[in-house]
CSV table of C-alpha atoms in Angstrom, one decimal:
chain,number,residue,atom,x,y,z
A,1,MET,CA,33.6,55.1,72.7
A,2,ARG,CA,31.4,53.2,70.4
A,3,THR,CA,32.1,53.9,66.7
A,4,ALA,CA,29.0,54.3,64.6
A,5,VAL,CA,30.0,55.0,61.0
A,6,LEU,CA,27.2,55.4,58.5
A,7,ARG,CA,28.9,56.7,55.5
A,8,THR,CA,27.2,56.9,52.1
A,9,ALA,CA,25.5,53.5,52.2
A,10,LEU,CA,26.0,53.3,56.0
A,11,ALA,CA,28.5,50.7,55.1
A,12,GLY,CA,30.6,49.4,58.0
A,13,LEU,CA,28.0,50.1,60.7
A,14,GLY,CA,25.5,47.3,60.1
A,15,VAL,CA,23.1,49.6,60.4
A,16,THR,CA,11.6,60.5,49.9
A,17,ALA,CA,9.6,61.9,41.5
A,18,LEU,CA,7.8,60.1,39.1
A,19,VAL,CA,9.5,60.0,35.8
A,20,GLY,CA,7.2,59.7,32.9
A,21,LEU,CA,8.4,59.7,29.4
A,22,ALA,CA,5.7,61.6,27.7
A,23,GLY,CA,6.3,61.3,24.0
A,24,CYS,CA,9.1,58.8,24.3
A,25,SER,CA,10.0,56.4,21.6
A,26,THR,CA,11.4,53.0,22.3
A,27,SER,CA,13.0,50.3,20.1
A,28,ALA,CA,11.5,47.6,22.3
A,29,SER,CA,8.1,47.3,23.9
A,30,ALA,CA,7.7,47.2,27.6
A,31,GLY,CA,6.7,43.6,27.4
A,32,GLY,CA,9.8,42.7,25.5
A,33,ASP,CA,7.8,41.3,22.5
A,34,SER,CA,9.9,43.1,19.9
A,35,ASP,CA,12.5,41.3,17.9
A,36,ASP,CA,15.1,43.8,19.1
A,37,ALA,CA,14.1,43.6,22.8
A,38,GLY,CA,17.7,43.8,23.8
A,39,ALA,CA,18.3,47.1,22.1
A,40,ALA,CA,18.3,50.3,24.1
A,41,ALA,CA,15.2,52.4,24.1
A,42,SER,CA,15.4,56.0,22.7
A,43,LEU,CA,14.1,58.6,25.1
A,44,ASP,CA,12.7,61.9,23.9
A,45,ALA,CA,11.3,63.1,27.3
A,46,VAL,CA,11.4,62.1,30.9
A,47,SER,CA,9.2,63.1,33.9
A,48,LEU,CA,10.7,63.1,37.4
A,49,ILE,CA,9.0,62.4,40.7
A,50,ALA,CA,10.2,63.9,43.9
A,51,PRO,CA,8.5,61.7,46.6
A,52,ALA,CA,8.4,64.7,49.0
A,53,ASP,CA,7.0,68.2,49.2
A,54,PRO,CA,8.8,71.1,47.6
A,55,GLY,CA,11.9,72.5,49.3
A,56,GLY,CA,13.6,69.3,50.5
A,57,GLY,CA,16.6,67.3,49.2
A,58,TRP,CA,14.6,65.0,47.0
A,59,ASP,CA,12.8,68.0,45.4
A,60,GLN,CA,16.1,69.8,44.9
A,61,THR,CA,17.6,66.7,43.3
A,62,ALA,CA,14.7,66.2,40.9
A,63,ARG,CA,14.7,69.8,39.8
A,64,ALA,CA,18.5,69.8,39.3
A,65,LEU,CA,18.2,66.7,37.2
A,66,SER,CA,15.4,68.2,35.2
A,67,GLN,CA,17.4,71.3,34.5
A,68,VAL,CA,20.6,69.5,33.4
A,69,LEU,CA,18.7,67.0,31.3
A,70,THR,CA,17.0,69.7,29.3
A,71,ASP,CA,19.8,72.3,29.3
A,72,GLU,CA,22.2,69.6,27.9
A,73,ASP,CA,19.5,68.5,25.3
A,74,LEU,CA,19.6,64.9,26.7
A,75,VAL,CA,15.8,65.0,26.6
A,76,GLY,CA,13.3,67.4,25.2
A,77,SER,CA,11.4,67.8,28.5
A,78,ALA,CA,11.7,66.6,32.1
A,79,PRO,CA,8.8,67.8,34.2
A,80,VAL,CA,8.9,67.2,38.0
A,81,GLU,CA,6.0,66.1,40.0
A,82,ASN,CA,5.9,66.1,43.9
A,83,ILE,CA,4.3,63.1,45.5
A,84,GLY,CA,5.0,63.6,49.2
A,85,GLY,CA,4.1,61.6,52.3
A,86,ALA,CA,5.3,58.8,54.6
A,87,GLY,CA,9.0,59.2,54.0
A,88,GLY,CA,8.7,58.8,50.3
A,89,THR,CA,6.6,55.6,50.5
A,90,VAL,CA,3.6,57.3,49.0
A,91,GLY,CA,5.7,58.1,45.9
A,92,LEU,CA,7.1,54.5,46.0
A,93,ALA,CA,3.6,53.1,45.8
A,94,ALA,CA,2.8,55.4,42.9
A,95,LEU,CA,6.0,54.1,41.1
A,96,ALA,CA,4.9,50.6,41.7
A,97,ASN,CA,1.7,51.3,39.8
A,98,GLU,CA,3.4,53.2,37.0
A,99,LYS,CA,3.0,51.6,33.6
A,100,ASP,CA,5.3,54.0,31.6
A,101,PRO,CA,8.6,52.2,31.3
A,102,ALA,CA,10.5,55.5,31.2
A,103,THR,CA,9.6,56.6,34.7
A,104,LEU,CA,12.2,57.5,37.3
A,105,MET,CA,11.8,58.4,41.0
A,106,VAL,CA,14.3,60.0,43.3
A,107,THR,CA,15.1,57.7,46.2
A,108,GLY,CA,17.7,57.6,49.0
A,109,LEU,CA,18.6,56.6,52.6
A,110,VAL,CA,15.5,58.3,53.9
A,111,MET,CA,13.2,56.1,51.9
A,112,VAL,CA,15.1,53.0,53.0
A,113,GLY,CA,14.4,53.8,56.6
A,114,ALA,CA,10.8,54.9,56.0
A,115,VAL,CA,10.0,51.6,54.3
A,116,GLU,CA,11.0,49.9,57.6
A,117,THR,CA,9.4,52.3,60.0
A,118,ASN,CA,6.1,52.5,58.0
A,119,ALA,CA,6.0,48.8,57.4
A,120,SER,CA,5.4,49.6,53.8
A,121,GLN,CA,3.9,46.8,51.7
A,122,VAL,CA,5.7,48.2,48.6
A,123,ARG,CA,9.4,47.9,48.9
A,124,ILE,CA,12.4,49.3,47.1
A,125,GLU,CA,13.5,45.8,46.2
A,126,ASP,CA,10.4,45.6,44.0
A,127,MET,CA,11.6,48.4,41.8
A,128,THR,CA,14.3,48.6,39.1
A,129,PRO,CA,17.5,50.3,40.4
A,130,ILE,CA,18.9,52.8,37.9
A,131,ALA,CA,21.7,54.8,39.6
A,132,LYS,CA,23.1,56.1,42.8
A,133,LEU,CA,24.0,59.8,42.3
A,134,THR,CA,25.2,61.7,45.3
A,135,GLU,CA,25.9,61.7,49.0
A,136,GLU,CA,25.6,64.7,51.4
A,137,ALA,CA,26.5,65.4,55.0
A,138,LEU,CA,23.8,66.3,57.4
A,139,VAL,CA,24.0,69.4,59.6
A,140,LEU,CA,22.7,69.9,63.1
A,141,VAL,CA,21.2,73.4,63.5
A,142,VAL,CA,19.4,75.6,66.0
A,143,PRO,CA,17.7,79.0,65.6
A,144,ALA,CA,20.1,82.0,65.8
A,145,SER,CA,18.6,83.0,69.1
A,146,SER,CA,19.1,79.6,70.7
A,147,PRO,CA,21.0,79.3,74.0
A,148,TYR,CA,22.8,76.1,72.6
A,149,GLU,CA,26.2,77.1,71.3
A,150,THR,CA,27.6,73.6,70.7
A,151,ALA,CA,26.4,70.1,69.8
A,152,GLU,CA,27.2,69.0,73.3
A,153,ASP,CA,25.0,71.8,74.8
A,154,LEU,CA,22.0,70.5,72.7
A,155,VAL,CA,22.6,66.8,73.3
A,156,ASP,CA,23.0,67.3,77.0
A,157,ALA,CA,19.7,69.3,77.1
A,158,ILE,CA,17.9,66.5,75.3
A,159,VAL,CA,19.3,63.9,77.7
A,160,GLU,CA,18.3,66.0,80.7
A,161,GLU,CA,15.0,67.4,79.6
A,162,GLY,CA,13.8,64.7,77.2
A,163,ALA,CA,10.6,65.6,75.3
A,164,ALA,CA,10.8,69.2,76.3
A,165,ILE,CA,13.4,69.7,73.6
A,166,SER,CA,12.0,69.2,70.1
A,167,VAL,CA,14.1,68.3,67.1
A,168,THR,CA,12.7,68.5,63.5
A,169,GLY,CA,14.0,66.8,60.4
A,170,GLY,CA,12.9,64.6,57.6
A,171,SER,CA,10.6,61.6,57.7
A,172,ALA,CA,10.5,59.2,60.6
A,173,GLY,CA,13.2,56.6,60.3
A,174,GLY,CA,15.1,58.6,57.8
A,175,ALA,CA,18.7,59.8,57.9
A,176,ASP,CA,17.9,62.8,60.1
A,177,HIS,CA,16.0,60.6,62.6
A,178,ILE,CA,18.7,58.0,62.6
A,179,LEU,CA,21.4,60.6,63.3
A,180,ALA,CA,19.5,62.0,66.3
A,181,GLY,CA,19.1,58.5,67.6
A,182,MET,CA,22.8,57.7,67.1
A,183,LEU,CA,23.8,60.9,69.0
A,184,LEU,CA,21.7,60.0,72.0
A,185,THR,CA,23.0,56.4,72.0
A,186,GLU,CA,26.5,57.8,71.9
A,187,ALA,CA,25.6,60.1,74.8
A,188,GLY,CA,24.7,57.0,76.9
A,189,VAL,CA,20.9,56.8,76.4
A,190,ASP,CA,19.7,53.2,76.3
A,191,PRO,CA,18.2,52.5,72.8
A,192,ALA,CA,15.0,51.3,74.5
A,193,ASP,CA,14.6,54.8,76.0
A,194,ILE,CA,15.2,56.8,72.8
A,195,PRO,CA,11.6,56.9,71.6
A,196,SER,CA,10.5,58.4,75.0
A,197,THR,CA,13.6,60.7,75.3
A,198,LEU,CA,13.7,62.1,71.7
A,199,ASN,CA,10.9,64.4,70.7
A,200,TYR,CA,11.4,64.1,67.0
A,201,ILE,CA,9.0,66.0,64.7
A,202,PRO,CA,9.2,64.6,61.2
A,203,ASN,CA,8.2,66.5,58.1
A,204,SER,CA,8.0,65.8,54.4
A,205,GLY,CA,10.2,68.6,53.1
A,206,GLY,CA,13.1,70.8,54.1
A,207,GLY,CA,10.9,73.9,53.7
A,208,GLU,CA,8.7,72.8,56.6
A,209,ALA,CA,11.7,72.3,58.8
A,210,VAL,CA,13.0,75.8,58.0
A,211,THR,CA,9.6,77.3,58.8
A,212,MET,CA,9.5,75.6,62.2
A,213,LEU,CA,13.0,76.6,63.1
A,214,LEU,CA,12.7,80.2,62.0
A,215,GLY,CA,9.4,80.4,63.9
A,216,ASN,CA,11.1,79.0,67.0
A,217,THR,CA,8.5,76.2,67.4
A,218,VAL,CA,11.2,73.6,67.7
A,219,GLN,CA,14.6,73.9,69.4
A,220,ALA,CA,16.8,72.2,66.8
A,221,GLY,CA,16.8,70.6,63.3
A,222,ILE,CA,18.7,68.1,61.3
A,223,SER,CA,18.8,68.0,57.5
A,224,GLY,CA,21.2,67.9,54.5
A,225,VAL,CA,23.6,70.8,54.4
A,226,GLY,CA,22.1,72.0,51.1
A,227,GLU,CA,18.7,72.4,52.7
A,228,PHE,CA,19.9,74.7,55.5
A,229,VAL,CA,22.9,76.5,54.1
A,230,GLU,CA,21.0,79.6,52.9
A,231,GLN,CA,19.6,80.3,56.3
A,232,ILE,CA,22.9,79.5,58.0
A,233,GLU,CA,24.7,82.0,55.7
A,234,ALA,CA,22.0,84.6,56.4
A,235,GLY,CA,22.6,84.2,60.1
A,236,GLU,CA,19.0,82.9,60.7
A,237,LEU,CA,20.2,79.5,61.8
A,238,ARG,CA,23.4,78.4,63.7
A,239,ALA,CA,25.2,75.3,62.5
A,240,LEU,CA,26.5,73.3,65.4
A,241,ALA,CA,28.1,70.4,63.6
A,242,VAL,CA,28.1,68.4,60.4
A,243,SER,CA,27.9,64.6,60.2
A,244,SER,CA,30.7,63.9,57.7
A,245,PRO,CA,34.1,62.7,58.6
A,246,GLU,CA,35.6,66.0,57.4
A,247,PRO,CA,34.3,69.6,57.3
A,248,VAL,CA,32.2,70.3,54.2
A,249,GLU,CA,33.1,72.9,51.6
A,250,LEU,CA,29.8,74.8,52.0
A,251,LEU,CA,30.3,75.2,55.8
A,252,PRO,CA,34.1,75.2,56.2
A,253,ASP,CA,34.0,76.7,59.7
A,254,THR,CA,31.4,74.2,61.1
A,255,PRO,CA,33.0,71.4,63.1
A,256,THR,CA,32.2,67.7,62.6
A,257,LEU,CA,30.4,65.7,65.2
A,258,VAL,CA,33.7,63.8,65.7
A,259,ASP,CA,35.4,67.1,66.4
A,260,GLU,CA,32.7,67.8,69.0
A,261,GLY,CA,33.4,64.5,70.8
A,262,TYR,CA,30.8,62.2,69.2
A,263,ASP,CA,32.2,59.2,67.4
A,264,VAL,CA,29.4,59.3,64.8
A,265,THR,CA,29.5,59.9,61.1
A,266,LEU,CA,26.7,59.7,58.6
A,267,THR,CA,26.2,60.8,55.0
A,268,ASN,CA,22.9,60.7,53.1
A,269,TRP,CA,22.8,59.2,49.6
A,270,ARG,CA,20.3,59.8,46.8
A,271,GLY,CA,19.6,57.9,43.6
A,272,LEU,CA,17.0,56.9,41.0
A,273,LEU,CA,14.6,54.0,40.7
A,274,ALA,CA,12.3,53.0,37.8
A,275,PRO,CA,9.2,50.8,37.9
A,276,GLY,CA,9.7,47.1,38.6
A,277,ASP,CA,9.9,44.4,35.9
A,278,LEU,CA,11.2,46.7,33.2
A,279,ASP,CA,12.2,45.3,29.8
A,280,GLU,CA,16.0,45.3,29.7
A,281,ALA,CA,16.0,47.7,26.8
A,282,ASP,CA,14.0,50.3,28.7
A,283,ALA,CA,16.1,49.8,31.8
A,284,GLU,CA,19.3,50.2,29.8
A,285,ALA,CA,17.9,53.4,28.1
A,286,LEU,CA,17.4,54.9,31.5
A,287,ARG,CA,20.8,53.9,32.8
A,288,THR,CA,22.4,55.3,29.6
A,289,LEU,CA,20.5,58.6,30.0
A,290,VAL,CA,21.6,59.0,33.6
A,291,THR,CA,25.2,58.1,32.8
A,292,ASP,CA,25.2,60.8,30.1
A,293,LEU,CA,23.9,63.3,32.6
A,294,HIS,CA,26.6,62.2,35.1
A,295,GLU,CA,29.3,62.8,32.5
A,296,SER,CA,28.2,66.3,31.7
A,297,ASP,CA,30.0,69.4,32.9
A,298,ALA,CA,26.7,70.9,33.9
A,299,TRP,CA,26.1,68.1,36.4
A,300,THR,CA,29.6,68.5,37.8
A,301,ASP,CA,28.9,72.2,38.3
A,302,THR,CA,25.6,71.3,40.0
A,303,LEU,CA,27.3,69.0,42.4
A,304,GLU,CA,29.8,71.8,43.4
A,305,GLU,CA,27.0,74.4,43.7
A,306,LYS,CA,24.8,72.2,45.9
A,307,GLY,CA,27.7,70.7,48.0
A,308,TRP,CA,26.8,67.2,46.9
A,309,ALA,CA,29.5,64.6,46.7
A,310,ASP,CA,29.7,62.5,43.6
A,311,ALA,CA,28.8,58.9,44.5
A,312,PHE,CA,27.8,57.5,41.1
A,313,LEU,CA,26.9,53.8,40.7
A,314,THR,CA,24.7,52.1,38.2
A,315,GLY,CA,23.6,48.7,37.1
A,316,GLU,CA,24.6,45.7,39.2
A,317,GLU,CA,26.9,47.9,41.4
A,318,PHE,CA,24.0,50.0,42.5
A,319,ALA,CA,21.7,46.9,42.9
A,320,SER,CA,24.3,45.3,45.2
A,321,PHE,CA,24.7,48.6,47.2
A,322,LEU,CA,21.0,48.8,47.7
A,323,ASP,CA,20.7,45.2,49.0
A,324,GLY,CA,23.4,45.9,51.6
A,325,ASN,CA,22.1,49.3,52.6
A,326,ILE,CA,18.5,48.0,53.1
A,327,ALA,CA,19.8,45.2,55.4
A,328,GLU,CA,22.1,47.6,57.3
A,329,VAL,CA,19.5,50.2,57.9
A,330,ALA,CA,17.0,47.7,59.2
A,331,ASP,CA,19.6,46.4,61.7
A,332,THR,CA,20.5,50.0,62.8
A,333,LEU,CA,16.9,51.1,63.2
A,334,GLN,CA,16.4,48.2,65.6
A,335,SER,CA,19.6,48.8,67.4
A,336,ILE,CA,18.7,52.4,68.3
A,337,GLY,CA,15.1,51.6,69.2
A,338,LEU,CA,13.3,53.1,66.2
A,339,VAL,CA,11.9,49.8,64.9
A,340,ALA,CA,10.9,46.8,67.1
A,341,PRO,CA,13.1,43.7,66.6
């Protein structure tokens, strides 16, 4: 059986928050003309952009960041703005035009894929990488009334009935879409046939997916565990399998895809970008701020509450991770037929 391992950065396989610093003070100008341009900037406030509609993983991440930043007095204010659309690439374009050096945007695996599938002219490589924060398993769900009791039941139905079975998830080319394609490839579907076999309905926020599932307008859904766990616990959705190598704490009784016979693992990651071409002092100020957040007990509690795994990287480590992830995702999207070679 083919092994397809996309863990955190999808490493080993080859395979969407504006942050404005209203009222910030810096020790160096954005252009680096100050005599102390190498000194770290001092941030009094930060604005966060979630590049998706409310309710999804990026929105949850941005709002969790805002709460911890302000509760821990790391900044005086941290408002969140939602700029959804096109797998986060609308938000990415907004970040590219942002002139405030203290701006942060939530990013992640979904955006990496969306840049490729949308042929975005603005690319993640053009931004300033600040930090990788978390990773999260995905969960495959169906409405509670669904006849599909196992992942195999659902995958077999998709293989047999094709477009008659609709699956909702995040943006086209994102982690949820990639996982669906990987499952069909593992089930023996030719990658060239995946676009015609898989009726994937993308959306820009987890709230939309929940509405579609609870309204029985789609047969299945894929998203981060944190986005569906409330409905799973309430008995409104049935969790068929998670995409992590091991069961997740929030859904301890849900089997992994490997347990269900599919040699596929995938965990989604999320992090932060700033505008491109930042003065080093401004970039270092943002890295320091996010590092202080990461070291707080409040952030540790947030990770546990949301079921997010700590995957912190910053500076050159995060930049190197991003370069590898972008190359791997581009290769994988081609290999499962979601992007033309």
